[in-house]
Amino acid sequence: MGACRADERLNPLLKLNNATGAAEDRLLAHLSQYAVTKDFSTYLRRRKPTTGENQPQKGKKKMRTQLLTLFDQEKQEQHRRNLHEAAMNGSLPSLPQTLDQTPPILASSPPPSPSSSTDTPLHVAALLGHLDFAKSLLTRNPDLAGKLNSDGSTPLHLASAKGYAEIVRELVSVNPDVGFVLDRDGRSPFHLACIKGRVGVLTELLRVNPELAWAVTGGGGESCLHLCVKYNRLEALKVVVEGFGKDEFVNWKDGDGNTVLHLAVAKKQLEIIKFLLVTTAIESVMAYNIPIAYRQFMIFDTIAFLASLSIILLQVSGLPIKRRRWMWVQMVTMWIAITAQTITYFITLIHMTPKNVQKTLYEVTKISVLTWLSLIAIVFIGNFVRVIMWLLRKYGYIKEEEDPNNGDDDENDDL
């Protein structure tokens, strides 16, 4: 196949030899035969002009130089294909022979061509899990650990995604900083291990450099914990949290302002929610994002709670609660409890409603508040009038009506 490709690229150059007496097809067949059976470059160097060739010597040398260059390129590509085939098969015995034929091929990058792969042999070995082959390549050329393919991925990206922990160990031992490289999608090898749930790889990477867990994705600003929750990788989440051991790391927010607990609740991942609440010191979501509203919530919720307890306490205390003054105390306490509980409800409703239904929430809240305020106003006005009338009767501004049960009322007014 290598000879056929060489013939296709040699064909335009052979047309330059118009002054020779040899036919083009016959010359092409002759060259193809030598490309298969002999060293093509040796043949071209030793070949003398045939009888009748009257092309200027300078033009012949130029043509032979171009032919030699094309042949050398084809030879390099053939050796590169052989090396990639050996990497795919994990054929360690064929590696020294291939490299001895063309030593610089391991250090050179593959040419950018639509028909050729940009993966180095180490990329292929890391992708397929050929540990011994990868170790041999790294021994011969450690710089291969930092090479990027067309996706911006290093061999460590591929090994981490596939879960080959031993290859990961070899790669990071040669170049520890390669773990911070982001691919074209903005993900590091640590991120890919979290997405795929590769527990062994995560353990190895954290052992080598715990700071790898601090990296965030280039697109959405997601931490490795966000990715574990997003792709429902509970075991990977446990490894990262327990291996890193910093609570503020768990409370990080992504580009949308969501913590890992936000995502877990939104995706209804109950096991992850339980793990986060039990194992880590996750801060209150409301306290962390809207501290002013959280303080208001706590104040009114506490008032409502204490007022409710006070009413219960009055009922079981054994005090003469049927007397009028104690009834007033209970009524005021009840109003405080109801009002505080109502305010707490609306604070919670406002700050927990999704943005897409906030318009509906506004209409419901407006109607509810107006109705509630109207009821409060009616009851307040009624009780205010009662208090005024009681004061006027007490101080003699209004003559008190005779009541046959007056004696009982006076008795109830006493403490």
CSV table of C-alpha atoms in Angstrom, one decimal, residues 55-310:
chain,number,residue,atom,x,y,z
A,55,GLN,CA,16.9,16.9,-20.2
A,56,PRO,CA,19.3,19.4,-18.5
A,57,GLN,CA,21.2,17.9,-15.6
A,58,LYS,CA,19.9,20.6,-13.2
A,59,GLY,CA,16.3,19.6,-13.9
A,60,LYS,CA,17.0,15.9,-13.4
A,61,LYS,CA,18.7,16.6,-10.0
A,62,LYS,CA,15.7,18.7,-8.9
A,63,MET,CA,13.3,16.0,-9.9
A,64,ARG,CA,15.3,13.3,-8.1
A,65,THR,CA,15.4,15.5,-5.0
A,66,GLN,CA,11.7,15.9,-4.9
A,67,LEU,CA,11.1,12.2,-5.5
A,68,LEU,CA,13.5,11.4,-2.6
A,69,THR,CA,11.6,13.8,-0.3
A,70,LEU,CA,8.3,12.3,-1.2
A,71,PHE,CA,9.6,8.8,-0.6
A,72,ASP,CA,11.1,9.7,2.7
A,73,GLN,CA,7.8,11.2,3.8
A,74,GLU,CA,6.0,8.1,2.7
A,75,LYS,CA,8.5,6.0,4.6
A,76,GLN,CA,8.0,8.0,7.7
A,77,GLU,CA,4.2,7.6,7.5
A,78,GLN,CA,4.6,3.9,7.0
A,79,HIS,CA,6.7,3.6,10.1
A,80,ARG,CA,4.3,5.7,12.0
A,81,ARG,CA,1.4,3.5,10.9
A,82,ASN,CA,3.4,0.5,12.0
A,83,LEU,CA,4.0,2.1,15.4
A,84,HIS,CA,0.3,2.9,15.9
A,85,GLU,CA,-0.6,-0.6,14.9
A,86,ALA,CA,1.9,-2.0,17.5
A,87,ALA,CA,0.3,0.4,20.1
A,88,MET,CA,-3.1,-0.9,19.3
A,89,ASN,CA,-2.1,-4.5,19.7
A,90,GLY,CA,0.2,-3.8,22.7
A,91,SER,CA,3.0,-5.6,20.8
A,92,LEU,CA,6.0,-4.8,22.9
A,93,PRO,CA,8.5,-7.0,21.0
A,94,SER,CA,7.9,-5.0,17.7
A,95,LEU,CA,8.5,-1.6,19.4
A,96,PRO,CA,12.3,-1.7,19.4
A,97,GLN,CA,12.5,-2.9,15.8
A,98,THR,CA,10.2,-0.1,14.6
A,99,LEU,CA,12.0,2.6,16.5
A,100,ASP,CA,15.4,1.4,15.4
A,101,GLN,CA,14.4,1.8,11.8
A,102,THR,CA,13.4,5.4,12.3
A,103,PRO,CA,14.4,6.7,15.7
A,104,PRO,CA,13.1,10.3,15.4
A,105,ILE,CA,9.6,9.1,14.7
A,106,LEU,CA,8.7,8.9,18.4
A,107,ALA,CA,9.7,12.5,19.1
A,108,SER,CA,7.9,13.9,16.1
A,109,SER,CA,4.2,14.8,16.1
A,110,PRO,CA,1.8,13.3,13.6
A,111,PRO,CA,1.2,15.6,10.6
A,112,PRO,CA,-2.1,17.4,10.7
A,113,SER,CA,-4.1,15.6,8.0
A,114,PRO,CA,-7.8,14.8,7.8
A,115,SER,CA,-7.0,11.2,6.9
A,116,SER,CA,-4.4,10.6,9.7
A,117,SER,CA,-4.9,10.4,13.5
A,118,THR,CA,-3.3,13.0,15.8
A,119,ASP,CA,-3.0,10.5,18.6
A,120,THR,CA,0.5,9.6,19.6
A,121,PRO,CA,1.3,5.9,20.2
A,122,LEU,CA,1.0,6.7,24.0
A,123,HIS,CA,-2.5,8.0,23.4
A,124,VAL,CA,-3.4,4.7,21.8
A,125,ALA,CA,-1.8,2.6,24.5
A,126,ALA,CA,-3.4,4.7,27.3
A,127,LEU,CA,-6.8,4.4,25.6
A,128,LEU,CA,-6.6,0.6,25.2
A,129,GLY,CA,-4.9,-0.1,28.6
A,130,HIS,CA,-1.6,-1.5,27.3
A,131,LEU,CA,0.5,-0.8,30.5
A,132,ASP,CA,3.8,-2.4,29.4
A,133,PHE,CA,3.8,-0.7,26.0
A,134,ALA,CA,3.0,2.7,27.7
A,135,LYS,CA,5.8,2.2,30.2
A,136,SER,CA,8.3,1.4,27.3
A,137,LEU,CA,7.2,4.6,25.4
A,138,LEU,CA,7.6,6.7,28.5
A,139,THR,CA,11.0,5.3,29.1
A,140,ARG,CA,12.2,6.2,25.6
A,141,ASN,CA,10.5,9.6,25.5
A,142,PRO,CA,8.9,11.1,28.7
A,143,ASP,CA,7.7,14.1,26.8
A,144,LEU,CA,5.0,12.0,25.3
A,145,ALA,CA,3.0,12.3,28.5
A,146,GLY,CA,2.3,16.0,27.8
A,147,LYS,CA,1.4,15.6,24.1
A,148,LEU,CA,-2.1,16.7,23.0
A,149,ASN,CA,-4.3,15.2,20.3
A,150,SER,CA,-6.9,17.0,18.2
A,151,ASP,CA,-9.3,17.0,21.1
A,152,GLY,CA,-6.8,18.7,23.4
A,153,SER,CA,-6.5,15.5,25.4
A,154,THR,CA,-3.3,14.1,26.9
A,155,PRO,CA,-2.8,10.4,27.4
A,156,LEU,CA,-3.7,11.0,31.0
A,157,HIS,CA,-7.2,12.2,30.0
A,158,LEU,CA,-7.8,8.9,28.1
A,159,ALA,CA,-6.4,6.7,30.8
A,160,SER,CA,-8.4,8.5,33.5
A,161,ALA,CA,-11.7,8.2,31.5
A,162,LYS,CA,-11.1,4.5,30.9
A,163,GLY,CA,-10.1,3.8,34.5
A,164,TYR,CA,-6.6,2.4,34.0
A,165,ALA,CA,-5.2,3.4,37.4
A,166,GLU,CA,-1.8,1.8,36.8
A,167,ILE,CA,-1.2,3.7,33.5
A,168,VAL,CA,-2.4,6.9,35.4
A,169,ARG,CA,0.3,6.2,38.0
A,170,GLU,CA,3.0,5.9,35.4
A,171,LEU,CA,1.9,9.1,33.6
A,172,VAL,CA,1.7,11.3,36.7
A,173,SER,CA,5.0,9.9,38.0
A,174,VAL,CA,6.7,11.2,34.8
A,175,ASN,CA,4.8,14.5,34.6
A,176,PRO,CA,2.7,15.4,37.7
A,177,ASP,CA,1.6,18.8,36.2
A,178,VAL,CA,-0.2,17.1,33.3
A,179,GLY,CA,-3.1,16.6,35.6
A,180,PHE,CA,-4.0,20.3,35.4
A,181,VAL,CA,-4.3,20.3,31.6
A,182,LEU,CA,-7.9,21.0,30.3
A,183,ASP,CA,-9.1,19.5,27.1
A,184,ARG,CA,-11.1,21.2,24.4
A,185,ASP,CA,-14.2,20.8,26.6
A,186,GLY,CA,-12.6,22.4,29.5
A,187,ARG,CA,-12.2,19.2,31.6
A,188,SER,CA,-9.1,17.9,33.4
A,189,PRO,CA,-8.3,14.2,33.8
A,190,PHE,CA,-9.6,14.4,37.3
A,191,HIS,CA,-13.0,15.7,36.0
A,192,LEU,CA,-13.2,12.8,33.5
A,193,ALA,CA,-12.5,10.3,36.3
A,194,CYS,CA,-15.4,11.9,38.3
A,195,ILE,CA,-17.8,11.8,35.4
A,196,LYS,CA,-17.0,8.1,34.7
A,197,GLY,CA,-16.9,7.2,38.4
A,198,ARG,CA,-13.3,5.8,38.2
A,199,VAL,CA,-12.7,5.4,42.0
A,200,GLY,CA,-9.2,3.9,41.5
A,201,VAL,CA,-8.0,6.7,39.3
A,202,LEU,CA,-9.4,9.3,41.7
A,203,THR,CA,-7.6,7.7,44.6
A,204,GLU,CA,-4.3,7.6,42.6
A,205,LEU,CA,-4.6,11.2,41.5
A,206,LEU,CA,-5.4,12.5,45.0
A,207,ARG,CA,-2.4,10.5,46.4
A,208,VAL,CA,-0.1,12.2,43.9
A,209,ASN,CA,-1.5,15.7,44.2
A,210,PRO,CA,-4.6,16.6,46.2
A,211,GLU,CA,-4.7,20.0,44.6
A,212,LEU,CA,-6.0,18.4,41.4
A,213,ALA,CA,-9.4,18.4,43.0
A,214,TRP,CA,-9.5,22.2,43.1
A,215,ALA,CA,-9.7,22.6,39.3
A,216,VAL,CA,-13.0,23.7,37.9
A,217,THR,CA,-14.3,23.1,34.4
A,218,GLY,CA,-13.6,25.8,31.8
A,219,GLY,CA,-17.2,26.1,30.6
A,220,GLY,CA,-19.6,26.1,33.6
A,221,GLY,CA,-17.2,26.6,36.5
A,222,GLU,CA,-18.1,23.2,37.9
A,223,SER,CA,-16.0,21.5,40.5
A,224,CYS,CA,-15.3,17.8,40.6
A,225,LEU,CA,-18.1,17.4,43.3
A,226,HIS,CA,-20.6,19.1,41.0
A,227,LEU,CA,-19.7,16.6,38.3
A,228,CYS,CA,-20.0,13.6,40.7
A,229,VAL,CA,-23.5,14.8,41.6
A,230,LYS,CA,-24.5,15.7,38.1
A,231,TYR,CA,-23.7,12.2,36.8
A,232,ASN,CA,-24.8,10.5,40.0
A,233,ARG,CA,-21.4,9.0,41.0
A,234,LEU,CA,-21.9,8.5,44.7
A,235,GLU,CA,-18.8,6.3,45.3
A,236,ALA,CA,-16.6,8.9,43.4
A,237,LEU,CA,-18.1,11.6,45.5
A,238,LYS,CA,-17.2,9.8,48.7
A,239,VAL,CA,-13.6,9.3,47.6
A,240,VAL,CA,-13.2,13.0,46.8
A,241,VAL,CA,-14.9,14.3,49.9
A,242,GLU,CA,-13.2,11.9,52.3
A,243,GLY,CA,-9.8,12.3,50.6
A,244,PHE,CA,-9.9,16.0,50.4
A,245,GLY,CA,-11.4,16.8,53.8
A,246,LYS,CA,-12.2,20.5,53.5
A,247,ASP,CA,-15.8,21.6,54.2
A,248,GLU,CA,-15.5,24.9,52.3
A,249,PHE,CA,-14.7,22.8,49.2
A,250,VAL,CA,-18.1,21.2,49.5
A,251,ASN,CA,-19.9,24.5,49.7
A,252,TRP,CA,-18.5,25.8,46.4
A,253,LYS,CA,-20.9,27.2,43.8
A,254,ASP,CA,-20.8,26.7,40.1
A,255,GLY,CA,-21.3,29.3,37.4
A,256,ASP,CA,-25.0,29.3,38.0
A,257,GLY,CA,-24.6,29.8,41.8
A,258,ASN,CA,-25.5,26.2,42.7
A,259,THR,CA,-23.8,24.2,45.4
A,260,VAL,CA,-23.6,20.4,45.2
A,261,LEU,CA,-26.6,20.2,47.5
A,262,HIS,CA,-28.6,22.4,45.1
A,263,LEU,CA,-27.9,19.9,42.3
A,264,ALA,CA,-28.6,16.8,44.5
A,265,VAL,CA,-32.0,18.2,45.6
A,266,ALA,CA,-32.9,19.2,42.0
A,267,LYS,CA,-32.1,15.7,40.7
A,268,LYS,CA,-33.7,14.0,43.7
A,269,GLN,CA,-30.6,12.0,44.5
A,270,LEU,CA,-31.6,10.9,48.0
A,271,GLU,CA,-28.5,8.9,48.8
A,272,ILE,CA,-26.2,11.7,47.8
A,273,ILE,CA,-28.2,14.2,49.8
A,274,LYS,CA,-28.0,12.0,52.9
A,275,PHE,CA,-24.3,11.5,52.5
A,276,LEU,CA,-23.7,15.3,52.1
A,277,LEU,CA,-25.8,16.2,55.1
A,278,VAL,CA,-24.3,13.5,57.4
A,279,THR,CA,-20.7,13.6,56.4
A,280,THR,CA,-20.0,17.2,55.5
A,281,ALA,CA,-20.6,20.5,57.1
A,282,ILE,CA,-22.8,21.9,54.4
A,283,GLU,CA,-24.1,25.4,55.2
A,284,SER,CA,-27.8,26.3,55.0
A,285,VAL,CA,-28.6,27.0,51.4
A,286,MET,CA,-30.8,30.0,52.2
A,287,ALA,CA,-28.2,31.4,54.8
A,288,TYR,CA,-25.4,31.0,52.2
A,289,ASN,CA,-27.1,32.7,49.3
A,290,ILE,CA,-29.6,35.2,50.7
A,291,PRO,CA,-28.4,36.0,54.3
A,292,ILE,CA,-30.8,38.9,54.8
A,293,ALA,CA,-33.9,36.9,54.0
A,294,TYR,CA,-32.6,34.1,56.1
A,295,ARG,CA,-32.3,36.4,59.2
A,296,GLN,CA,-35.9,37.6,58.6
A,297,PHE,CA,-37.0,34.0,58.3
A,298,MET,CA,-35.3,32.9,61.6
A,299,ILE,CA,-36.7,36.0,63.5
A,300,PHE,CA,-40.3,35.5,62.6
A,301,ASP,CA,-40.2,31.7,62.8
A,302,THR,CA,-38.8,32.0,66.3
A,303,ILE,CA,-41.4,34.5,67.3
A,304,ALA,CA,-44.2,32.2,66.0
A,305,PHE,CA,-42.7,29.2,67.7
A,306,LEU,CA,-42.4,30.9,71.1
A,307,ALA,CA,-45.9,32.5,70.9
A,308,SER,CA,-47.4,29.1,70.1
A,309,LEU,CA,-45.6,27.5,73.1
A,310,SER,CA,-46.8,30.4,75.3
